PDB file of C-alpha atoms in Angstrom:
ATOM      1  CA  UNK A   1     153.136 231.145 169.958  1.00 68.00           C
ATOM      2  CA  UNK A   2     152.816 229.129 173.144  1.00 80.00           C
ATOM      3  CA  UNK A   3     150.707 226.006 172.865  1.00 91.00           C
ATOM      4  CA  UNK A   4     149.040 223.637 175.277  1.00 95.00           C
ATOM      5  CA  UNK A   5     151.580 221.480 177.063  1.00 95.00           C
ATOM      6  CA  UNK A   6     150.830 217.991 178.268  1.00 96.00           C
ATOM      7  CA  UNK A   7     152.971 215.675 180.305  1.00 97.00           C
ATOM      8  CA  UNK A   8     153.964 212.986 180.159  1.00 96.00           C
ATOM      9  CA  UNK A   9     153.701 212.326 176.440  1.00 94.00           C
ATOM     10  CA  UNK A  10     153.736 208.588 176.941  1.00 95.00           C
ATOM     11  CA  UNK A  11     152.837 206.505 179.966  1.00 96.00           C
ATOM     12  CA  UNK A  12     152.801 202.777 180.549  1.00 97.00           C
ATOM     13  CA  UNK A  13     150.958 201.429 183.578  1.00 97.00           C
ATOM     14  CA  UNK A  14     149.689 198.112 184.781  1.00 97.00           C
ATOM     15  CA  UNK A  15     146.100 197.217 185.630  1.00 97.00           C
ATOM     16  CA  UNK A  16     144.869 198.604 188.941  1.00 97.00           C
ATOM     17  CA  UNK A  17     147.641 201.203 189.073  1.00 97.00           C
ATOM     18  CA  UNK A  18     147.063 204.952 189.146  1.00 98.00           C
ATOM     19  CA  UNK A  19     148.128 207.613 186.687  1.00 97.00           C
ATOM     20  CA  UNK A  20     148.255 211.400 186.753  1.00 98.00           C
ATOM     21  CA  UNK A  21     148.188 213.398 183.553  1.00 98.00           C
ATOM     22  CA  UNK A  22     149.094 217.065 183.537  1.00 98.00           C
ATOM     23  CA  UNK A  23     148.013 219.892 181.288  1.00 97.00           C
ATOM     24  CA  UNK A  24     149.333 223.437 181.051  1.00 97.00           C
ATOM     25  CA  UNK A  25     146.986 225.666 179.059  1.00 96.00           C
ATOM     26  CA  UNK A  26     147.930 228.472 176.737  1.00 94.00           C
ATOM     27  CA  UNK A  27     148.733 231.568 178.818  1.00 93.00           C
ATOM     28  CA  UNK A  28     145.651 233.647 179.659  1.00 89.00           C
ATOM     29  CA  UNK A  29     143.308 230.809 178.793  1.00 91.00           C
ATOM     30  CA  UNK A  30     140.833 230.251 181.596  1.00 90.00           C
ATOM     31  CA  UNK A  31     139.188 226.999 180.518  1.00 92.00           C
ATOM     32  CA  UNK A  32     140.623 223.519 180.275  1.00 95.00           C
ATOM     33  CA  UNK A  33     138.992 220.495 178.678  1.00 95.00           C
ATOM     34  CA  UNK A  34     139.937 216.816 178.779  1.00 97.00           C
ATOM     35  CA  UNK A  35     139.140 214.378 175.970  1.00 96.00           C
ATOM     36  CA  UNK A  36     139.790 210.674 175.546  1.00 96.00           C
ATOM     37  CA  UNK A  37     140.487 209.170 172.129  1.00 94.00           C
ATOM     38  CA  UNK A  38     140.438 205.393 171.889  1.00 92.00           C
ATOM     39  CA  UNK A  39     142.195 203.599 169.017  1.00 89.00           C
ATOM     40  CA  UNK A  40     140.514 204.453 165.726  1.00 87.00           C
ATOM     41  CA  UNK A  41     137.888 206.580 167.450  1.00 90.00           C
ATOM     42  CA  UNK A  42     136.998 210.221 167.672  1.00 91.00           C
ATOM     43  CA  UNK A  43     137.813 212.197 170.813  1.00 93.00           C
ATOM     44  CA  UNK A  44     135.198 211.968 173.558  1.00 94.00           C
ATOM     45  CA  UNK A  45     134.704 214.761 176.045  1.00 94.00           C
ATOM     46  CA  UNK A  46     135.510 213.855 179.649  1.00 96.00           C
ATOM     47  CA  UNK A  47     135.414 216.979 181.781  1.00 95.00           C
ATOM     48  CA  UNK A  48     136.090 220.707 181.717  1.00 94.00           C
ATOM     49  CA  UNK A  49     137.038 223.458 184.139  1.00 94.00           C
ATOM     50  CA  UNK A  50     136.454 227.178 183.972  1.00 91.00           C
ATOM     51  CA  UNK A  51     138.245 229.438 186.406  1.00 89.00           C
ATOM     52  CA  UNK A  52     139.215 226.448 188.554  1.00 88.00           C
ATOM     53  CA  UNK A  53     135.651 225.202 188.899  1.00 90.00           C
ATOM     54  CA  UNK A  54     134.277 222.149 187.137  1.00 89.00           C
ATOM     55  CA  UNK A  55     132.055 223.437 184.358  1.00 87.00           C
ATOM     56  CA  UNK A  56     130.870 220.309 182.597  1.00 87.00           C
ATOM     57  CA  UNK A  57     131.179 216.575 182.810  1.00 90.00           C
ATOM     58  CA  UNK A  58     130.976 214.033 180.041  1.00 90.00           C
ATOM     59  CA  UNK A  59     131.565 210.308 179.915  1.00 85.00           C
ATOM     60  CA  UNK A  60     134.193 210.268 182.647  1.00 92.00           C
ATOM     61  CA  UNK A  61     134.366 207.132 184.807  1.00 93.00           C
ATOM     62  CA  UNK A  62     134.022 207.526 188.561  1.00 94.00           C
ATOM     63  CA  UNK A  63     137.585 206.171 188.842  1.00 96.00           C
ATOM     64  CA  UNK A  64     138.810 209.369 187.211  1.00 96.00           C
ATOM     65  CA  UNK A  65     138.955 212.765 188.813  1.00 95.00           C
ATOM     66  CA  UNK A  66     140.378 216.068 187.736  1.00 96.00           C
ATOM     67  CA  UNK A  67     140.998 219.535 188.997  1.00 96.00           C
ATOM     68  CA  UNK A  68     142.270 222.897 187.861  1.00 96.00           C
ATOM     69  CA  UNK A  69     144.764 224.714 190.020  1.00 95.00           C
ATOM     70  CA  UNK A  70     145.299 228.389 190.812  1.00 94.00           C
ATOM     71  CA  UNK A  71     147.839 228.698 187.979  1.00 93.00           C
ATOM     72  CA  UNK A  72     145.192 227.215 185.622  1.00 93.00           C
ATOM     73  CA  UNK A  73     147.046 224.012 184.985  1.00 95.00           C
ATOM     74  CA  UNK A  74     144.952 220.883 185.282  1.00 97.00           C
ATOM     75  CA  UNK A  75     145.553 217.301 186.340  1.00 98.00           C
ATOM     76  CA  UNK A  76     143.577 214.217 185.415  1.00 97.00           C
ATOM     77  CA  UNK A  77     143.885 211.496 188.022  1.00 97.00           C
ATOM     78  CA  UNK A  78     143.049 207.971 186.979  1.00 97.00           C
ATOM     79  CA  UNK A  79     142.829 205.153 189.506  1.00 97.00           C
ATOM     80  CA  UNK A  80     142.259 201.393 189.296  1.00 97.00           C
ATOM     81  CA  UNK A  81     143.368 201.482 185.692  1.00 97.00           C
ATOM     82  CA  UNK A  82     141.772 199.032 183.303  1.00 97.00           C
ATOM     83  CA  UNK A  83     142.946 197.759 179.936  1.00 96.00           C
ATOM     84  CA  UNK A  84     140.181 199.773 178.288  1.00 95.00           C
ATOM     85  CA  UNK A  85     141.666 202.991 179.618  1.00 97.00           C
ATOM     86  CA  UNK A  86     144.457 202.672 177.054  1.00 97.00           C
ATOM     87  CA  UNK A  87     143.944 205.695 174.850  1.00 96.00           C
ATOM     88  CA  UNK A  88     145.237 209.078 173.824  1.00 95.00           C
ATOM     89  CA  UNK A  89     144.235 211.734 176.328  1.00 97.00           C
ATOM     90  CA  UNK A  90     143.991 215.261 175.052  1.00 96.00           C
ATOM     91  CA  UNK A  91     143.841 218.457 176.955  1.00 97.00           C
ATOM     92  CA  UNK A  92     142.527 221.570 175.264  1.00 96.00           C
ATOM     93  CA  UNK A  93     142.289 225.141 176.458  1.00 94.00           C
ATOM     94  CA  UNK A  94     140.331 228.211 175.488  1.00 92.00           C
ATOM     95  CA  UNK A  95     139.761 231.756 176.550  1.00 88.00           C
ATOM     96  CA  UNK A  96     136.105 231.841 177.504  1.00 79.00           C
ATOM     97  CA  UNK A  97     135.399 234.806 179.728  1.00 73.00           C
ATOM     98  CA  UNK A  98     133.879 237.603 177.663  1.00 69.00           C
ATOM     99  CA  UNK A  99     134.855 235.921 174.422  1.00 68.00           C
ATOM    100  CA  UNK A 100     132.628 236.112 171.372  1.00 65.00           C
ATOM    101  CA  UNK A 101     133.916 232.815 170.110  1.00 67.00           C
ATOM    102  CA  UNK A 102     135.461 230.024 172.081  1.00 79.00           C
ATOM    103  CA  UNK A 103     138.001 228.036 170.152  1.00 87.00           C
ATOM    104  CA  UNK A 104     139.677 225.092 171.791  1.00 92.00           C
ATOM    105  CA  UNK A 105     143.351 224.527 171.143  1.00 93.00           C
ATOM    106  CA  UNK A 106     144.588 221.034 171.755  1.00 94.00           C
ATOM    107  CA  UNK A 107     147.781 219.764 173.267  1.00 94.00           C
ATOM    108  CA  UNK A 108     149.802 216.927 171.728  1.00 92.00           C
ATOM    109  CA  UNK A 109     148.145 214.357 173.957  1.00 95.00           C
ATOM    110  CA  UNK A 110     149.340 211.774 176.454  1.00 96.00           C
ATOM    111  CA  UNK A 111     149.356 208.239 175.141  1.00 95.00           C
ATOM    112  CA  UNK A 112     148.461 205.879 177.986  1.00 97.00           C
ATOM    113  CA  UNK A 113     149.010 202.160 177.658  1.00 96.00           C
ATOM    114  CA  UNK A 114     147.632 199.897 180.363  1.00 97.00           C
ATOM    115  CA  UNK A 115     149.115 196.408 180.442  1.00 96.00           C
TER     116      UNK A 115
ATOM    117  CA  UNK B   1     130.455 211.250 167.639  1.00 45.00           C
ATOM    118  CA  UNK B   2     127.013 209.871 166.930  1.00 53.00           C
ATOM    119  CA  UNK B   3     125.578 213.327 166.347  1.00 80.00           C
ATOM    120  CA  UNK B   4     128.186 214.397 163.829  1.00 91.00           C
ATOM    121  CA  UNK B   5     128.631 212.247 160.746  1.00 92.00           C
ATOM    122  CA  UNK B   6     131.439 212.074 158.228  1.00 93.00           C
ATOM    123  CA  UNK B   7     132.445 209.718 155.490  1.00 89.00           C
ATOM    124  CA  UNK B   8     135.316 207.578 156.737  1.00 90.00           C
ATOM    125  CA  UNK B   9     137.755 207.532 153.827  1.00 95.00           C
ATOM    126  CA  UNK B  10     138.818 209.717 150.930  1.00 96.00           C
ATOM    127  CA  UNK B  11     141.539 208.972 148.400  1.00 96.00           C
ATOM    128  CA  UNK B  12     142.740 211.818 146.227  1.00 97.00           C
ATOM    129  CA  UNK B  13     145.510 212.338 143.711  1.00 97.00           C
ATOM    130  CA  UNK B  14     148.211 214.851 144.493  1.00 97.00           C
ATOM    131  CA  UNK B  15     147.331 218.224 142.997  1.00 97.00           C
ATOM    132  CA  UNK B  16     143.594 217.540 142.895  1.00 97.00           C
ATOM    133  CA  UNK B  17     141.038 219.064 145.249  1.00 97.00           C
ATOM    134  CA  UNK B  18     139.747 217.172 148.274  1.00 96.00           C
ATOM    135  CA  UNK B  19     136.247 217.656 149.603  1.00 97.00           C
ATOM    136  CA  UNK B  20     135.349 216.312 153.020  1.00 97.00           C
ATOM    137  CA  UNK B  21     131.708 216.379 154.040  1.00 96.00           C
ATOM    138  CA  UNK B  22     130.104 216.465 157.444  1.00 95.00           C
ATOM    139  CA  UNK B  23     126.576 216.644 158.803  1.00 94.00           C
ATOM    140  CA  UNK B  24     125.774 217.829 162.302  1.00 91.00           C
ATOM    141  CA  UNK B  25     122.650 217.879 164.412  1.00 85.00           C
ATOM    142  CA  UNK B  26     122.866 220.729 166.898  1.00 79.00           C
ATOM    143  CA  UNK B  27     121.309 223.698 165.145  1.00 75.00           C
ATOM    144  CA  UNK B  28     122.295 225.916 168.054  1.00 78.00           C
ATOM    145  CA  UNK B  29     125.996 225.387 167.433  1.00 77.00           C
ATOM    146  CA  UNK B  30     127.494 228.830 167.027  1.00 82.00           C
ATOM    147  CA  UNK B  31     130.740 227.620 165.532  1.00 89.00           C
ATOM    148  CA  UNK B  32     131.792 224.573 163.565  1.00 92.00           C
ATOM    149  CA  UNK B  33     135.367 223.403 163.394  1.00 94.00           C
ATOM    150  CA  UNK B  34     137.742 221.358 161.331  1.00 96.00           C
ATOM    151  CA  UNK B  35     140.671 219.670 163.053  1.00 96.00           C
ATOM    152  CA  UNK B  36     143.497 217.697 161.438  1.00 96.00           C
ATOM    153  CA  UNK B  37     145.231 214.765 163.089  1.00 95.00           C
ATOM    154  CA  UNK B  38     148.358 213.257 161.604  1.00 92.00           C
ATOM    155  CA  UNK B  39     149.355 209.716 162.615  1.00 85.00           C
ATOM    156  CA  UNK B  40     150.284 209.526 166.274  1.00 80.00           C
ATOM    157  CA  UNK B  41     149.925 213.272 166.675  1.00 85.00           C
ATOM    158  CA  UNK B  42     147.585 215.704 168.344  1.00 87.00           C
ATOM    159  CA  UNK B  43     144.622 217.636 167.019  1.00 92.00           C
ATOM    160  CA  UNK B  44     145.544 220.683 164.992  1.00 93.00           C
ATOM    161  CA  UNK B  45     142.890 223.357 164.535  1.00 93.00           C
ATOM    162  CA  UNK B  46     142.608 223.972 160.801  1.00 94.00           C
ATOM    163  CA  UNK B  47     139.782 226.413 160.542  1.00 94.00           C
ATOM    164  CA  UNK B  48     136.352 227.249 161.887  1.00 92.00           C
ATOM    165  CA  UNK B  49     133.248 228.986 160.645  1.00 93.00           C
ATOM    166  CA  UNK B  50     130.639 231.039 162.439  1.00 90.00           C
ATOM    167  CA  UNK B  51     127.130 229.704 162.021  1.00 87.00           C
ATOM    168  CA  UNK B  52     125.838 232.827 160.290  1.00 87.00           C
ATOM    169  CA  UNK B  53     128.400 232.518 157.512  1.00 90.00           C
ATOM    170  CA  UNK B  54     128.016 230.499 154.329  1.00 93.00           C
ATOM    171  CA  UNK B  55     131.628 230.321 153.339  1.00 95.00           C
ATOM    172  CA  UNK B  56     135.083 230.966 154.686  1.00 95.00           C
ATOM    173  CA  UNK B  57     138.300 230.801 152.714  1.00 95.00           C
ATOM    174  CA  UNK B  58     141.769 230.520 154.206  1.00 92.00           C
ATOM    175  CA  UNK B  59     144.560 229.940 151.671  1.00 95.00           C
ATOM    176  CA  UNK B  60     144.009 226.424 150.277  1.00 96.00           C
ATOM    177  CA  UNK B  61     141.085 225.739 152.593  1.00 97.00           C
ATOM    178  CA  UNK B  62     137.455 226.587 151.839  1.00 97.00           C
ATOM    179  CA  UNK B  63     134.687 225.854 154.311  1.00 97.00           C
ATOM    180  CA  UNK B  64     131.091 225.797 153.125  1.00 97.00           C
ATOM    181  CA  UNK B  65     128.182 225.780 155.540  1.00 95.00           C
ATOM    182  CA  UNK B  66     124.588 224.963 154.678  1.00 93.00           C
ATOM    183  CA  UNK B  67     122.810 225.695 157.916  1.00 90.00           C
ATOM    184  CA  UNK B  68     119.403 224.640 156.615  1.00 90.00           C
ATOM    185  CA  UNK B  69     120.679 221.136 155.842  1.00 92.00           C
ATOM    186  CA  UNK B  70     123.204 221.160 158.715  1.00 91.00           C
ATOM    187  CA  UNK B  71     125.903 220.315 156.221  1.00 94.00           C
ATOM    188  CA  UNK B  72     129.513 221.399 156.462  1.00 95.00           C
ATOM    189  CA  UNK B  73     132.287 220.761 153.979  1.00 97.00           C
ATOM    190  CA  UNK B  74     136.008 221.348 153.802  1.00 97.00           C
ATOM    191  CA  UNK B  75     137.683 221.739 150.458  1.00 97.00           C
ATOM    192  CA  UNK B  76     141.444 221.485 150.203  1.00 97.00           C
ATOM    193  CA  UNK B  77     142.785 222.871 146.949  1.00 97.00           C
ATOM    194  CA  UNK B  78     145.942 221.462 145.329  1.00 97.00           C
ATOM    195  CA  UNK B  79     146.132 218.572 147.794  1.00 97.00           C
ATOM    196  CA  UNK B  80     149.674 217.663 148.842  1.00 96.00           C
ATOM    197  CA  UNK B  81     151.133 214.534 150.409  1.00 95.00           C
ATOM    198  CA  UNK B  82     151.438 216.458 153.669  1.00 94.00           C
ATOM    199  CA  UNK B  83     147.660 216.740 153.705  1.00 96.00           C
ATOM    200  CA  UNK B  84     147.352 212.998 154.358  1.00 96.00           C
ATOM    201  CA  UNK B  85     145.733 212.799 157.774  1.00 96.00           C
ATOM    202  CA  UNK B  86     142.448 212.287 159.588  1.00 96.00           C
ATOM    203  CA  UNK B  87     140.132 215.273 159.434  1.00 97.00           C
ATOM    204  CA  UNK B  88     137.546 215.758 162.151  1.00 96.00           C
ATOM    205  CA  UNK B  89     134.625 218.106 161.986  1.00 95.00           C
ATOM    206  CA  UNK B  90     133.254 219.218 165.323  1.00 94.00           C
ATOM    207  CA  UNK B  91     130.302 221.181 166.633  1.00 90.00           C
ATOM    208  CA  UNK B  92     130.287 223.074 169.887  1.00 87.00           C
ATOM    209  CA  UNK B  93     127.469 222.972 172.409  1.00 81.00           C
ATOM    210  CA  UNK B  94     126.186 225.870 174.486  1.00 77.00           C
ATOM    211  CA  UNK B  95     128.437 224.728 177.320  1.00 77.00           C
ATOM    212  CA  UNK B  96     131.479 224.737 175.018  1.00 81.00           C
ATOM    213  CA  UNK B  97     131.750 220.964 174.738  1.00 86.00           C
ATOM    214  CA  UNK B  98     133.052 219.761 171.382  1.00 90.00           C
ATOM    215  CA  UNK B  99     131.390 216.801 169.689  1.00 91.00           C
ATOM    216  CA  UNK B 100     133.476 215.266 166.969  1.00 93.00           C
ATOM    217  CA  UNK B 101     132.621 213.254 163.922  1.00 93.00           C
ATOM    218  CA  UNK B 102     134.289 209.882 163.436  1.00 92.00           C
ATOM    219  CA  UNK B 103     136.949 211.475 161.247  1.00 94.00           C
ATOM    220  CA  UNK B 104     137.695 211.178 157.546  1.00 96.00           C
ATOM    221  CA  UNK B 105     140.993 209.534 156.634  1.00 96.00           C
ATOM    222  CA  UNK B 106     142.416 211.329 153.625  1.00 97.00           C
ATOM    223  CA  UNK B 107     145.046 209.502 151.623  1.00 96.00           C
ATOM    224  CA  UNK B 108     146.940 211.451 148.984  1.00 96.00           C
ATOM    225  CA  UNK B 109     148.427 209.339 146.217  1.00 94.00           C
ATOM    226  CA  UNK B 110     151.124 210.464 143.828  1.00 88.00           C
TER     227      UNK B 110
END
């Protein structure tokens, strides 16, 4: 079965640079979620999109922005990168519309290292 | 996840049963989840339970839910070395946001 695809899998950037992370949800899933997992920590919710509109926002810095496109893929844009942004970034997707239960399926993550 | 609590470590002998416990706070959570994360890997959905159920069994996995105490547990029967991983319990909010526990690191010893 098709899973959530994230690219790139690994990314190395320097401080103050920008990064763009991409997420391709499971086909027919209408909702995308972004989570950040710091070293040794649990994943923290950043932001989500339902049908291309932002549906919820968590602890996402103002330096980060995201959007969902017409083909439902999503991009997380990160600017003015800081050392503390080094983390594993997960994308998850779910089918929400009309669903009785909403289960989020996670991608493999993008490991970002800021030097 | 400050609202979801788990013990941090569990060591178990191969072939024994593992029990991972979790407490959550959001009584309105409709579903509760268990995810597995192997080193350097992503989050794999293991199982989930609907809030009006007490128990769910799926092969070697048994989930028990005590809604009154907001207590969730995951039992892994006949634990194997491939079960060594971090296990996260998670609750879902009304707006479909997952809140994770800190994760329980399970180490299976021969």
